[in-house]
Coordinates of C-alpha atoms in Angstrom, one line a residue:
T9 CA -3.6 18.0 -22.8
W10 CA -6.7 17.2 -24.9
F11 CA -5.8 13.5 -24.6
S12 CA -5.6 13.4 -20.8
S13 CA -8.8 15.5 -20.4
S14 CA -10.7 13.2 -22.7
V15 CA -9.5 10.0 -21.1
M16 CA -10.1 10.9 -17.4
P17 CA -13.9 11.4 -17.7
F18 CA -14.2 8.0 -19.4
S19 CA -12.2 6.5 -16.6
R20 CA -14.5 8.1 -14.0
Y21 CA -17.7 7.0 -15.9
E22 CA -16.2 3.5 -16.1
N23 CA -15.5 3.3 -12.4
M24 CA -18.9 4.7 -11.7
F25 CA -20.5 2.0 -13.9
L26 CA -18.5 -0.7 -12.2
S27 CA -19.5 0.5 -8.7
L28 CA -23.2 0.7 -9.7
W29 CA -23.0 -2.8 -11.2
E30 CA -21.4 -4.2 -8.0
F31 CA -24.0 -2.5 -5.9
F32 CA -27.0 -3.7 -7.9
Y33 CA -25.5 -7.2 -8.4
G34 CA -24.8 -7.6 -4.7
H35 CA -28.1 -6.2 -3.5
F36 CA -30.6 -7.3 -6.1
F37 CA -29.5 -9.4 -9.1
R38 CA -27.5 -12.0 -7.1
F39 CA -30.4 -12.6 -4.8
W40 CA -32.9 -13.2 -7.6
M41 CA -30.5 -15.3 -9.7
K42 CA -29.9 -17.5 -6.7
W43 CA -33.7 -17.7 -6.0
V44 CA -34.4 -18.7 -9.7
L45 CA -31.7 -21.3 -9.7
R46 CA -32.9 -22.8 -6.4
Q47 CA -36.5 -23.1 -7.8
M48 CA -35.1 -24.8 -10.9
T49 CA -32.6 -27.2 -9.3
G50 CA -34.1 -27.6 -5.8
K51 CA -30.6 -26.9 -4.4
C52 CA -29.0 -23.8 -2.7
E53 CA -25.9 -22.1 -4.1
L54 CA -23.6 -24.1 -1.7
Q55 CA -25.0 -27.4 -2.9
R56 CA -24.7 -26.3 -6.6
I57 CA -21.0 -25.4 -6.0
F58 CA -20.3 -28.8 -4.4
D59 CA -22.0 -30.5 -7.4
T60 CA -20.1 -28.5 -10.0
Y61 CA -16.6 -27.8 -8.8
G62 CA -13.7 -29.6 -7.1
G63 CA -10.4 -28.8 -5.6
A64 CA -9.4 -25.1 -5.1
Q65 CA -12.3 -23.8 -7.2
R66 CA -14.8 -25.5 -4.9
T67 CA -13.3 -24.0 -1.7
Y68 CA -12.7 -20.6 -3.3
R69 CA -16.3 -20.3 -4.5
I70 CA -17.7 -21.6 -1.2
E71 CA -15.7 -18.9 0.6
N72 CA -17.1 -16.2 -1.7
S73 CA -20.6 -17.5 -1.3
L74 CA -20.3 -17.4 2.5
T75 CA -18.5 -14.1 2.6
Y76 CA -21.1 -12.2 0.6
S77 CA -24.1 -13.9 2.1
K78 CA -26.6 -11.7 4.0
S79 CA -27.1 -14.5 6.5
K80 CA -25.0 -14.0 9.7
V81 CA -24.9 -17.8 10.1
L82 CA -23.2 -18.2 6.7
H83 CA -21.2 -15.0 6.8
N84 CA -19.6 -15.9 10.2
A85 CA -18.8 -19.4 9.1
T86 CA -15.5 -18.3 7.5
R87 CA -14.3 -17.3 11.0
V88 CA -15.5 -20.2 13.0
A89 CA -13.2 -21.9 15.4
E90 CA -12.3 -25.5 14.6
S91 CA -14.0 -26.8 17.8
D92 CA -17.3 -25.2 16.7
L93 CA -17.1 -26.5 13.1
D94 CA -19.6 -29.3 13.3
R95 CA -22.2 -27.1 15.1
C96 CA -21.6 -24.4 12.5
I97 CA -22.3 -26.8 9.6
V98 CA -25.5 -28.0 11.3
D99 CA -26.6 -24.3 11.6
I100 CA -25.8 -23.8 7.9
M101 CA -27.9 -26.8 6.9
K102 CA -30.8 -25.5 9.0
E103 CA -30.5 -22.0 7.6
K104 CA -30.4 -23.3 4.0
K105 CA -33.0 -26.1 4.7
I106 CA -30.7 -28.9 3.6
C107 CA -31.9 -32.3 4.5
P108 CA -29.0 -34.6 5.7
E109 CA -30.7 -37.7 4.4
K110 CA -31.1 -36.2 0.9
D111 CA -27.6 -34.7 0.7
S112 CA -25.4 -36.9 2.8
S113 CA -22.1 -35.5 1.3
F114 CA -22.8 -31.9 2.1
Q115 CA -21.5 -32.1 5.7
I116 CA -18.2 -33.8 4.6
C117 CA -17.6 -31.3 1.7
M118 CA -18.5 -28.3 3.9
R119 CA -16.2 -29.4 6.7
T120 CA -13.3 -29.8 4.3
C121 CA -13.9 -26.3 2.8
L122 CA -14.3 -24.6 6.2
L123 CA -11.1 -26.3 7.5
Q124 CA -9.2 -24.9 4.5
I125 CA -10.8 -21.4 4.7
T126 CA -10.4 -20.9 8.4
G127 CA -7.0 -22.6 8.3
Y128 CA -5.7 -20.2 5.7
R129 CA -6.8 -17.2 7.8
Q130 CA -5.1 -18.6 10.9
L131 CA -1.9 -19.4 8.9
Y132 CA -1.7 -15.9 7.7
H133 CA -1.9 -14.5 11.2
D134 CA 0.6 -17.1 12.5
V135 CA 3.1 -16.2 9.8
E136 CA 2.7 -12.4 10.3
N137 CA 3.2 -12.8 14.1
V138 CA 6.5 -14.6 13.5
R139 CA 7.5 -12.1 10.8
K140 CA 6.9 -9.1 13.1
K141 CA 9.3 -10.5 15.8
P142 CA 12.7 -9.0 15.2
Y143 CA 15.9 -11.0 15.5
D144 CA 17.2 -10.5 19.0
S145 CA 20.9 -11.3 19.6
A146 CA 20.1 -11.3 23.4
N147 CA 17.6 -14.1 22.8
A148 CA 19.4 -17.4 23.4
Q149 CA 16.9 -19.3 21.1
H150 CA 17.5 -16.9 18.3
E151 CA 21.3 -17.2 18.6
K152 CA 21.1 -21.0 18.7
L153 CA 19.0 -21.0 15.5
L154 CA 21.5 -18.8 13.7
L155 CA 24.4 -21.0 14.7
K156 CA 22.4 -24.0 13.6
L157 CA 22.1 -22.5 10.2
W158 CA 25.8 -22.1 10.0
S159 CA 26.4 -25.7 11.0
L160 CA 23.9 -27.0 8.4
L161 CA 25.3 -25.0 5.5
M162 CA 29.0 -25.2 6.5
P163 CA 29.3 -28.5 8.3
T164 CA 33.1 -28.9 7.7
K165 CA 34.0 -25.3 8.5
K166 CA 34.1 -23.9 12.0
L167 CA 32.8 -20.4 12.7
K168 CA 35.6 -18.5 14.3
A169 CA 33.5 -15.9 16.0
R170 CA 29.9 -14.8 16.3
I171 CA 30.6 -11.6 14.5
S172 CA 32.7 -12.5 11.6
K173 CA 33.3 -11.9 7.9
Q174 CA 32.7 -15.6 7.4
W175 CA 29.0 -15.0 7.4
A176 CA 29.4 -13.6 3.8
D177 CA 30.3 -17.2 2.8
I178 CA 26.6 -18.2 3.2
G179 CA 25.2 -15.1 1.7
F180 CA 24.9 -12.5 4.5
Q181 CA 25.8 -8.9 3.7
G182 CA 27.6 -7.9 6.9
D183 CA 29.7 -9.3 9.7
D184 CA 26.6 -9.7 11.9
P185 CA 23.7 -11.6 10.2
K186 CA 21.1 -10.1 12.5
T187 CA 21.0 -7.0 10.3
D188 CA 19.8 -9.1 7.3
F189 CA 16.6 -10.1 9.1
R190 CA 15.1 -6.7 9.5
G191 CA 12.4 -7.1 6.8
M192 CA 11.5 -10.7 7.6
G193 CA 12.2 -10.7 11.3
I194 CA 12.9 -14.1 12.9
L195 CA 10.7 -15.7 10.2
G196 CA 13.5 -15.3 7.6
L197 CA 15.9 -17.3 9.8
I198 CA 13.3 -20.0 10.6
N199 CA 12.7 -20.4 6.9
L200 CA 16.3 -20.7 6.1
V201 CA 16.9 -23.3 8.8
Y202 CA 13.9 -25.3 7.7
F203 CA 15.1 -25.4 4.1
S204 CA 18.7 -26.2 5.1
E205 CA 17.5 -29.0 7.4
N206 CA 15.0 -30.7 5.1
Y207 CA 16.7 -30.1 1.7
T208 CA 20.3 -30.1 2.8
S209 CA 21.9 -30.9 -0.5
E210 CA 19.9 -28.3 -2.3
A211 CA 20.6 -25.7 0.4
H212 CA 24.3 -26.2 -0.1
Q213 CA 23.9 -24.9 -3.6
I214 CA 21.5 -22.0 -2.9
L215 CA 22.0 -19.1 -0.5
S216 CA 19.3 -16.6 -1.2
R217 CA 16.1 -15.3 0.3
S218 CA 12.6 -14.6 -1.0
N219 CA 9.8 -12.1 -0.4
H220 CA 7.1 -14.8 -0.4
P221 CA 4.9 -13.6 2.6
N222 CA 3.5 -11.0 0.1
L223 CA 2.0 -13.9 -1.8
L224 CA 0.3 -15.0 1.4
K225 CA -1.0 -11.6 2.3
S226 CA -2.3 -10.9 -1.2
E227 CA -4.1 -14.3 -1.0
A228 CA -2.3 -15.5 -4.1
L229 CA -1.4 -18.7 -2.2
K230 CA -5.0 -19.7 -1.7
L231 CA -5.5 -21.9 -4.8
H232 CA -2.2 -23.7 -4.2
L233 CA -3.0 -24.4 -0.5
Y234 CA -6.6 -25.3 -1.2
N235 CA -5.4 -27.9 -3.8
F236 CA -2.4 -29.1 -1.8
V237 CA -3.8 -29.3 1.7
P238 CA -7.0 -31.4 2.3
G239 CA -7.5 -29.9 5.7
V240 CA -6.0 -27.0 7.8
P241 CA -3.0 -25.2 6.2
T242 CA -0.1 -25.0 8.7
M243 CA 3.3 -23.5 9.1
E244 CA 4.7 -26.7 7.8
H245 CA 3.0 -26.2 4.4
F246 CA 4.2 -22.6 4.4
H247 CA 7.8 -23.7 4.9
Q248 CA 7.4 -26.3 2.1
F249 CA 6.3 -23.5 -0.2
Y250 CA 9.3 -21.4 0.9
C251 CA 11.6 -24.3 0.0
Y252 CA 9.9 -24.5 -3.5
L253 CA 10.5 -20.8 -4.0
V254 CA 14.2 -20.9 -3.0
Y255 CA 14.9 -23.9 -5.2
E256 CA 13.0 -22.5 -8.2
F257 CA 14.6 -19.1 -7.9
D258 CA 18.1 -20.6 -8.0
K259 CA 17.2 -22.4 -11.3
F260 CA 15.6 -19.2 -12.6
W261 CA 18.7 -17.2 -11.8
L262 CA 21.0 -19.6 -13.6
E263 CA 18.6 -19.7 -16.6
E264 CA 18.5 -15.9 -16.9
E265 CA 22.3 -15.5 -16.7
P266 CA 22.2 -12.0 -15.3
E267 CA 25.2 -9.8 -15.9
S268 CA 25.9 -9.3 -12.2
I269 CA 24.4 -9.4 -8.7
M270 CA 23.6 -5.8 -9.1
Y271 CA 20.5 -6.9 -11.1
F272 CA 19.2 -9.0 -8.3
N273 CA 16.2 -6.9 -7.5
L274 CA 15.2 -6.8 -11.1
Y275 CA 15.3 -10.5 -11.5
R276 CA 13.6 -11.1 -8.2
E277 CA 10.6 -9.1 -9.3
K278 CA 10.6 -10.9 -12.6
F279 CA 10.6 -14.2 -10.8
H280 CA 7.9 -12.9 -8.4
E281 CA 5.6 -12.1 -11.4
R282 CA 6.2 -15.6 -12.8
I283 CA 5.2 -17.3 -9.6
K284 CA 2.1 -15.1 -9.3
G285 CA 1.1 -16.1 -12.8
L286 CA 1.5 -19.8 -11.8
L287 CA -0.6 -19.3 -8.7
M288 CA -3.5 -17.9 -10.7
D289 CA -4.1 -21.3 -12.2
C290 CA -7.1 -22.9 -10.3
N291 CA -5.3 -26.2 -10.4
A292 CA -2.0 -24.8 -9.0
V293 CA 0.1 -27.1 -6.8
L294 CA 3.6 -25.8 -6.5
T295 CA 5.9 -28.3 -4.6
L296 CA 9.6 -29.0 -4.6
K297 CA 10.5 -31.9 -6.8
T298 CA 14.2 -33.0 -6.6

């Protein structure tokens, strides 16, 4: 149609313009802007960020500055091992000609930011590694964890058999719960046990799961973790966020009053969008309050 043929060229030109802008900004404008500001303030971009921002905004901007730097010392800093952190910071200060006596807080601030940045990367890999492990009924540890979940959620009711219709009482779809962990692997079970063990009274009211690892992969969790964790984000912090999601989804489900369980996916996506919106706030700290 005329409409579609007239819109498509505009879209192509728009994308071309954005690509050109990103190229020129990254290769020319950004460099000269940084040079001018350094002459005016006597400080490099990293120092200016520390002076201007706090919390998640500070770490996020430091991460971007390091990532897009042409300096290998700065660029590689986002992947440095914790044991090499102090040496890396010294190298950054030499590279940017930062005098420790004149800017005594730089090392402390940079160390905190690098712990958060590298910790987030490591956390993502740790979570993914656990998620990729399928539930194995031949694995004694997996089976023990599953039975522990039952005892936490149904402390007064004995499980009559490993494969039983009783599993439906705590939200599983079939007689054998292992089939419900296909998408999340053993991580789904670990999350449920963690929640049931640490928030037992809340867990007795809530028997549902969440697709939260997508939030980690898409980096939506960065601002929350950078605000919430002063150092290295760990699986413990990830589990705590899972507990927050499960608890909040239960409240959301009750507030929405869906007609039936058949609308679960629809409301799950609606909830997911709500959480993503909250996580866009640079001051985001999403924790379970009971």
